[in-house]
Structures are given as C-alpha cells and as structure tokens.
Amino acid sequence: MHNILLTPGDGIGPEVMDATSRVLGWYQKNRKFEFQAEEALIGGTAFEKVGRSDPDDTIAKAKKADAILFGAVGGPQWDNLPFHQKPERGLLRLRKDLELFANLRPALCFDALKDASSLKPEIVSGLDILIVRELTGGVYFGEPKETTTLPDGQKRAVDTQVYTTSEIDRICRVAFDLARLRGKKLASAEKSNVMVTGVLWRQVVTEVAKDYPDVALTHILADNAAMQLVRNPKQFDVMVTDNLFGDVLSDEAAQLTGSIGMLPSASLGAKRADGKQWALYEPIHGSAPDIAGKGLANPIASILSLAMAFRYSFNRGEDALLLEKAVDTVLAEGFRTGDIMQKGMNQVGTAGMTDAILKALDKVAG
Ligand code: IPM
Ligand code: MG
C-alpha cells in the first residue's frame, strides 16, 4: 500500500491534479496499484485558508508520504505578499525540510511535436536530455539573505551562493548514476571562471568522476551551456548543475520540446534509514493563472510526473512505460491542448486530453 500526498496548490494545479487522480484510479482498477491518497494545502491557496503558504500540517503529512504529487504554486494576487509569505515558500520548504536535493528534469521531444518547437524540427527531433539540478543549496537557501538600509538611505539586498563539498558530491553521484543508465555522457555546468562555488563544483565533480570511468565527463560554463542548448541540444545527454543555473537551463530545455506544459520532474531525497526515500513529483510548468479554472490546461506534465513516481518511488518501471506510451499515442492520434495546438489537429481541454490518455492506456495495456 503506497501513501500518496496530493498538494494541488494554485492556478491550474487543481485541474492537472484532478486529471492525474483519474489516471491513478485507472492504475488502481487495471494494474493492482494499491494506494491511499490524501490532500494537503500549499501555496497561495493555503495562505488564504490557514494564513501560511507552508503549513506545518502539510509538511508533517509530506514526511509520512511515500510520494508527493505536487500541482503548482503562485499567482498575481499574492505578488505583493512579504517575501516569507509568498506561495513559493511552500514549495521551497518542502524541498528543504524533506531534503529533496536531486531534481530530475527530463526534456524529451515527442516525435509528434517536433514541429511545435520554436526551433527547427531537425534540431529538436529525437531530443532526449536529462537535467539534474541541485535543489536544496546554492543561492536559493544561502545565508545571509536579507535587505538592509545603508546610512545614505539606499537599500542593499544580498543573496548568498554557497556550496559544500558533500552537497556537490551527492548531486554529482546521482547524475553519474543516471548517466550510466543512459548515454554515459555527463556535462557539468558551472561558472568556475567567476565564482568560487564554480571552482569547487568543478573540483568535486572531477573527483567523483574517478568512480565512474565508464562515463564521459565534460565541463561547460553555464552561459555557454545556455547557448549550446539552442544551438545543438542533441550534443547533451545528462547535464548536472546547481540550483539557480538548473532553474534557468531547465526552462530553456523544456521549451525546446515544444511546450513547457509537457515536462514532468522528480525531486528525490537521500535514502532514509528505513530504506525509503522522500520524493516529490511535479510538472515543471507553473500555475498559469491566465488559464486557471478554464479547463484548458495541458495535464500531460502532471501525468508524466506520475510516471516518474511509478519509476522512482514505486518500483514500477513497466507502469511508467505504459503511461509514457499512452501519452505518445494520444499525441500521434492528433489530440492537442491549446499550448501545443497545431494546424489540422484535434484541440481538446484538460478533461478531453485525460479521457484520451485513459482510452490509450486501455489500448496499450492490451
Ligand atoms: C521551479 C520553479 C521554482 C524555482 C519556483 C516556483 C520557486 O521555478 O521549480 O523551477 O524557482 O525553483
Ligand atoms: Mg523554474
């Protein structure tokens, strides 16, 4: 019996979470997937209901769950909240308190969508890269993080970029292990030309590489990585990078595939003493307030995040493949939500896309 915590959150979060729950129901009925699901508040929605975007109760429930399925947080109505109350704090606290240090962000171009990218189809067709982003360190959490007032009255804001050897070591090992299962190529992106954290990053990854002689390691400056991603993205297989560069580069990589609405992610913690591992799965798109509540959102990223949960938390690789195949099928059949709409295709909303995926699951499961 798997314990799943659902945190739908804000904007389109609840809609894509509903879609994902329907897929969970399909697995319960057809694949003997036994689970208990509970919901908890997070983000702006939590702030409205209980006065905090990161309720203690949600964190406690998350610690008891085998996997968290996360929707999205944020929205313009909360833009002016003080920094520590912003909806994003909910997500950041989950990452920190559950030590979800390894963020896996695949960017995979579905064949049916190679024309939906803003890049030429030959640049993106067959694209399959994995960005491994460090998620609990760096400038997101470094101290001091503060705004002070100088004697002359102007303000001074400080964020701190900080990494220790062990933080770099553990994320690099995750990346090397994954590279081993894929194309045996790892690119490490940092700014060792201007940042001491980059110098340390390069030293540690070079040291870890000695344990992985079968994986080809290259070092790349993060700005060059951003450029190479649009110039020739297929040169990459796995890329490992820090929290902030990973945030930026993964959005860029996502858009190569046609739509950020397509891409899932997994955030994994360290193995715990009881053999389990905390894990959170979320679509990498945000809360998309402009289309929230209209039934238009693309549920594929959230549904593919469930596929990642099957693979990394529930040890059900076959169920993950089934789901990925079902998504591939509906795209090949021409179903499109607005964000990936192309001429001559069949435009559907969130529910229509989910119906199509459930039907495709029946088909591919035989
Ligand atoms: C992401 C998001 C988050 C981040 C926000 C919502 C805090 O952009 O998961 O990439 O910056 O990490
Ligand atoms: Mg981001």
XYZ file of C-alpha atoms and ligand atoms in Angstrom:
379
model
C 0.000 0.000 0.000
C 1.502 3.298 -1.106
C 0.801 6.550 0.729
C 0.435 9.432 -1.652
C 0.040 13.073 -0.690
C -1.644 15.342 -3.230
C -0.864 19.044 -2.989
C -2.816 20.681 -5.848
C -1.895 24.249 -4.842
C -2.738 27.251 -7.016
C -3.789 28.225 -10.526
C -4.051 25.241 -12.853
C -2.613 22.981 -10.113
C -6.014 21.605 -9.010
C -7.092 20.923 -12.620
C -4.000 18.978 -13.611
C -4.126 17.174 -10.262
C -7.708 16.054 -10.946
C -6.535 14.668 -14.267
C -3.676 12.844 -12.560
C -6.028 11.410 -9.915
C -8.131 9.915 -12.684
C -5.023 8.232 -14.059
C -4.217 6.921 -10.566
C -7.726 5.477 -10.465
C -7.068 3.692 -13.743
C -3.963 2.020 -12.312
C -5.846 1.020 -9.184
C -8.540 -0.628 -11.259
C -6.433 -2.145 -14.012
C -2.919 -2.666 -12.647
C -3.487 -3.597 -8.990
C -1.816 -0.400 -7.861
C -2.837 -0.048 -4.231
C -2.624 3.364 -2.690
C -4.113 5.768 -0.202
C -4.241 9.392 -1.250
C -4.660 12.372 0.999
C -4.788 16.073 0.103
C -2.989 18.960 1.757
C -2.865 22.723 1.337
C 0.113 24.514 -0.131
C 0.957 27.888 -1.668
C -1.381 30.850 -2.047
C -4.422 28.662 -1.519
C -3.016 27.602 1.843
C -2.251 31.214 2.692
C -5.906 32.146 2.079
C -7.267 29.266 4.162
C -4.828 28.998 7.061
C -2.655 32.115 6.820
C 0.552 30.368 5.703
C 1.771 29.128 2.352
C 3.818 26.381 4.023
C 1.539 24.930 6.747
C 3.231 22.714 9.347
C 0.442 20.219 8.904
C 1.275 19.833 5.202
C 4.967 19.340 5.941
C 4.119 16.694 8.559
C 1.862 14.843 6.112
C 4.525 15.094 3.427
C 7.060 13.455 5.722
C 4.741 10.492 6.145
C 4.029 10.057 2.438
C 5.870 7.695 0.097
C 5.438 10.238 -2.665
C 4.039 13.728 -3.022
C 2.251 14.717 -6.193
C 2.534 18.476 -6.425
C 0.472 20.788 -8.639
C 1.723 24.376 -8.819
C 2.056 27.476 -6.647
C 1.868 31.202 -7.248
C -0.391 33.844 -8.752
C -0.560 37.610 -9.254
C -2.908 38.108 -6.277
C -0.028 37.117 -3.976
C 2.746 39.066 -5.724
C 2.820 41.760 -3.061
C 2.939 39.484 -0.032
C 6.073 39.810 2.085
C 8.865 37.528 0.890
C 8.473 34.920 3.660
C 4.742 34.527 2.963
C 4.896 34.099 -0.793
C 3.255 30.953 -2.231
C 6.668 29.734 -3.434
C 7.763 29.366 0.200
C 5.513 26.315 0.449
C 7.384 24.506 -2.285
C 10.787 25.667 -1.069
C 10.071 24.484 2.482
C 9.016 21.059 1.226
C 12.245 20.794 -0.738
C 14.349 21.891 2.235
C 12.601 20.031 5.074
C 12.453 16.786 3.115
C 15.985 17.303 1.802
C 14.892 16.790 -1.790
C 18.315 17.601 -3.161
C 18.137 15.845 -6.512
C 15.835 17.344 -9.111
C 15.482 15.327 -12.313
C 14.124 17.281 -15.262
C 13.915 15.346 -18.494
C 13.450 17.271 -21.737
C 12.116 14.867 -24.263
C 10.782 15.845 -27.643
C 7.817 13.691 -28.632
C 8.001 12.899 -32.299
C 4.501 14.217 -32.942
C 5.536 17.592 -31.523
C 8.807 18.238 -33.304
C 7.096 20.948 -35.366
C 5.652 22.635 -32.264
C 9.074 23.786 -31.087
C 10.274 27.294 -31.839
C 13.484 25.663 -33.111
C 13.825 23.848 -36.428
C 12.494 20.279 -36.282
C 15.870 18.772 -37.229
C 17.455 20.454 -34.191
C 14.939 19.006 -31.719
C 13.622 15.795 -33.238
C 14.666 12.846 -31.096
C 15.867 15.158 -28.332
C 16.204 13.365 -25.004
C 18.196 15.138 -22.338
C 18.070 14.992 -18.589
C 18.924 17.958 -16.428
C 19.930 17.053 -12.887
C 19.525 20.162 -10.780
C 20.797 20.552 -7.215
C 17.709 21.608 -5.279
C 18.417 22.334 -1.624
C 21.520 24.511 -1.721
C 23.071 27.404 -3.550
C 21.638 30.878 -3.749
C 18.094 29.687 -3.022
C 18.912 28.968 0.589
C 22.331 30.535 1.326
C 22.625 32.917 4.286
C 22.697 35.860 4.623
C 19.635 36.521 2.542
C 18.457 39.971 3.513
C 17.695 43.539 2.586
C 19.203 46.265 4.752
C 19.221 50.057 4.597
C 22.537 51.831 4.193
C 23.439 55.066 6.041
C 22.752 57.068 2.859
C 19.210 55.675 2.783
C 19.531 53.360 -0.180
C 18.752 49.695 0.178
C 21.160 46.799 -0.126
C 19.930 43.289 -0.900
C 22.084 40.185 -0.516
C 21.607 36.598 -1.635
C 24.356 34.141 -0.889
C 25.609 31.442 -3.218
C 27.124 28.682 -1.098
C 28.030 25.025 -1.651
C 29.906 22.455 0.400
C 31.888 19.502 -0.906
C 29.307 16.986 0.299
C 26.400 18.823 -1.302
C 28.171 18.809 -4.662
C 29.394 15.255 -4.251
C 25.942 13.761 -3.658
C 24.220 15.509 -6.567
C 27.061 14.560 -8.906
C 26.765 10.906 -7.890
C 23.057 10.949 -8.704
C 23.886 12.427 -12.110
C 26.665 9.927 -12.833
C 24.420 7.010 -11.814
C 21.720 8.243 -14.196
C 24.236 8.875 -16.983
C 25.360 5.284 -16.593
C 21.807 4.089 -17.311
C 21.581 6.326 -20.375
C 24.166 7.509 -22.899
C 27.136 7.512 -20.466
C 27.767 11.198 -21.081
C 27.647 13.862 -18.382
C 28.087 17.619 -18.821
C 28.665 19.632 -15.647
C 27.670 23.293 -15.919
C 29.030 25.988 -13.592
C 30.773 29.362 -13.685
C 34.242 28.422 -12.468
C 35.594 31.431 -14.367
C 33.903 33.898 -11.990
C 32.568 32.040 -8.940
C 34.470 30.197 -6.239
C 31.467 27.913 -5.832
C 32.018 27.080 -9.505
C 35.687 26.289 -8.870
C 34.753 23.939 -6.021
C 31.974 22.417 -8.132
C 34.438 21.604 -10.906
C 36.965 20.112 -8.458
C 34.397 17.886 -6.766
C 32.792 16.626 -9.967
C 36.267 15.801 -11.316
C 36.996 13.815 -8.160
C 33.673 11.937 -8.285
C 34.313 11.114 -11.950
C 37.148 8.808 -10.854
C 34.479 6.416 -9.567
C 32.747 6.466 -12.961
C 35.443 5.771 -15.557
C 32.768 4.493 -17.955
C 31.008 7.897 -18.087
C 32.491 10.674 -20.236
C 32.523 13.910 -18.237
C 32.741 17.348 -19.805
C 32.811 20.714 -18.042
C 30.896 23.572 -19.562
C 30.423 27.150 -18.410
C 26.758 27.743 -17.650
C 26.387 30.645 -20.089
C 27.867 28.536 -22.869
C 25.508 25.705 -21.846
C 22.561 28.069 -22.350
C 23.840 28.888 -25.822
C 24.628 25.282 -26.787
C 21.134 24.221 -25.710
C 19.609 26.270 -28.514
C 22.467 25.755 -30.979
C 22.809 21.988 -30.827
C 20.887 20.482 -27.889
C 21.385 16.884 -29.008
C 25.066 17.048 -28.018
C 23.845 16.636 -24.418
C 22.690 13.530 -22.616
C 22.755 14.234 -18.856
C 23.616 17.674 -17.503
C 24.307 18.349 -13.822
C 24.224 21.848 -12.412
C 23.462 23.941 -9.351
C 20.121 25.200 -8.094
C 19.920 28.548 -9.910
C 21.571 27.527 -13.198
C 19.373 24.420 -13.141
C 16.253 26.539 -12.733
C 17.142 28.628 -15.780
C 18.594 25.918 -18.012
C 15.699 23.542 -17.385
C 13.127 26.123 -18.512
C 15.195 26.638 -21.634
C 15.484 22.905 -22.273
C 11.756 22.484 -21.687
C 10.845 24.962 -24.369
C 12.988 23.091 -26.905
C 10.461 20.295 -26.749
C 7.556 22.440 -27.888
C 5.856 23.338 -24.644
C 6.746 23.624 -21.008
C 3.299 22.068 -20.481
C 4.744 18.689 -21.414
C 7.509 18.173 -18.929
C 7.494 16.347 -15.611
C 10.052 16.386 -12.829
C 11.088 14.357 -9.836
C 12.701 15.731 -6.691
C 14.373 12.991 -4.715
C 15.801 12.964 -1.209
C 18.500 10.847 0.330
C 17.754 7.208 1.154
C 16.439 7.140 4.721
C 17.361 4.706 7.496
C 14.093 2.818 6.955
C 15.080 2.217 3.323
C 12.527 4.673 1.987
C 13.213 7.896 0.198
C 11.232 11.109 0.242
C 10.171 12.183 -3.199
C 8.079 14.901 -4.781
C 6.795 14.882 -8.349
C 5.650 17.995 -10.145
C 5.057 19.369 -13.590
C 7.746 21.925 -14.319
C 5.236 24.472 -15.620
C 3.899 26.890 -13.057
C 0.394 27.838 -12.004
C -0.502 29.582 -15.321
C -3.006 31.993 -13.712
C -4.108 33.279 -17.128
C -5.819 29.998 -18.000
C -6.631 28.754 -14.482
C -10.127 27.420 -13.868
C -10.992 27.248 -17.550
C -10.359 23.573 -18.162
C -7.742 24.411 -20.790
C -4.529 23.338 -19.062
C -2.366 20.618 -20.520
C -2.373 17.776 -17.958
C 0.463 15.863 -19.629
C 3.316 17.214 -17.497
C 1.477 16.280 -14.322
C 0.515 12.868 -15.695
C 4.096 12.199 -16.794
C 5.213 13.195 -13.291
C 3.106 10.297 -12.052
C 5.019 8.083 -14.499
C 8.226 9.254 -12.817
C 6.702 8.361 -9.435
C 5.985 4.845 -10.709
C 9.606 4.575 -11.774
C 11.453 6.176 -8.862
C 9.172 5.716 -5.823
C 7.018 2.673 -6.511
C 9.479 0.494 -8.386
C 7.013 0.031 -11.239
C 9.050 0.776 -14.321
C 6.618 -1.075 -16.533
C 3.703 1.080 -15.398
C 5.790 4.169 -16.101
C 6.457 2.970 -19.635
C 2.767 2.224 -20.206
C 1.838 5.757 -19.255
C 4.555 7.288 -21.421
C 3.391 5.142 -24.302
C -0.210 6.247 -23.788
C 0.866 9.901 -23.968
C 2.863 9.190 -27.109
C -0.222 7.524 -28.588
C -2.644 10.397 -27.977
C -0.164 12.855 -29.469
C 0.260 10.650 -32.535
C -3.539 10.456 -32.779
C -3.643 14.245 -33.010
C -5.008 15.271 -29.615
C -3.668 18.667 -28.580
C -4.306 21.126 -25.782
C -4.062 24.823 -26.700
C -0.393 25.195 -25.739
C 0.704 22.561 -28.274
C -2.048 23.096 -30.848
C -1.013 22.691 -34.479
C -2.981 23.120 -37.677
C -5.270 20.209 -38.528
C -5.072 18.681 -35.054
C -7.870 17.951 -32.636
C -7.991 20.595 -29.904
C -9.176 19.406 -26.508
C -9.166 20.727 -22.954
C -7.819 19.194 -19.762
C -10.650 16.664 -19.409
C -10.624 15.764 -23.106
C -6.891 15.112 -23.056
C -7.262 12.996 -19.919
C -10.128 10.980 -21.485
C -7.903 10.328 -24.491
C -4.992 9.204 -22.301
C -7.229 6.830 -20.323
C -8.501 5.333 -23.562
C -4.968 4.980 -24.860
C -3.999 3.261 -21.609
C -6.751 0.688 -22.175
C -5.323 0.147 -25.638
C -1.602 -0.044 -24.840
C -2.244 -2.206 -21.767
C -3.959 -4.602 -24.155
C 10.884 25.658 -10.477
C 10.213 26.963 -10.102
C 10.527 27.264 -8.652
C 12.009 27.511 -8.539
C 9.718 28.404 -8.029
C 8.234 28.197 -8.182
C 10.080 28.602 -6.581
O 10.606 27.966 -10.965
O 10.589 24.636 -9.838
O 11.685 25.660 -11.410
O 12.494 28.618 -8.765
O 12.732 26.548 -8.216
Mg 11.817 27.322 -12.568
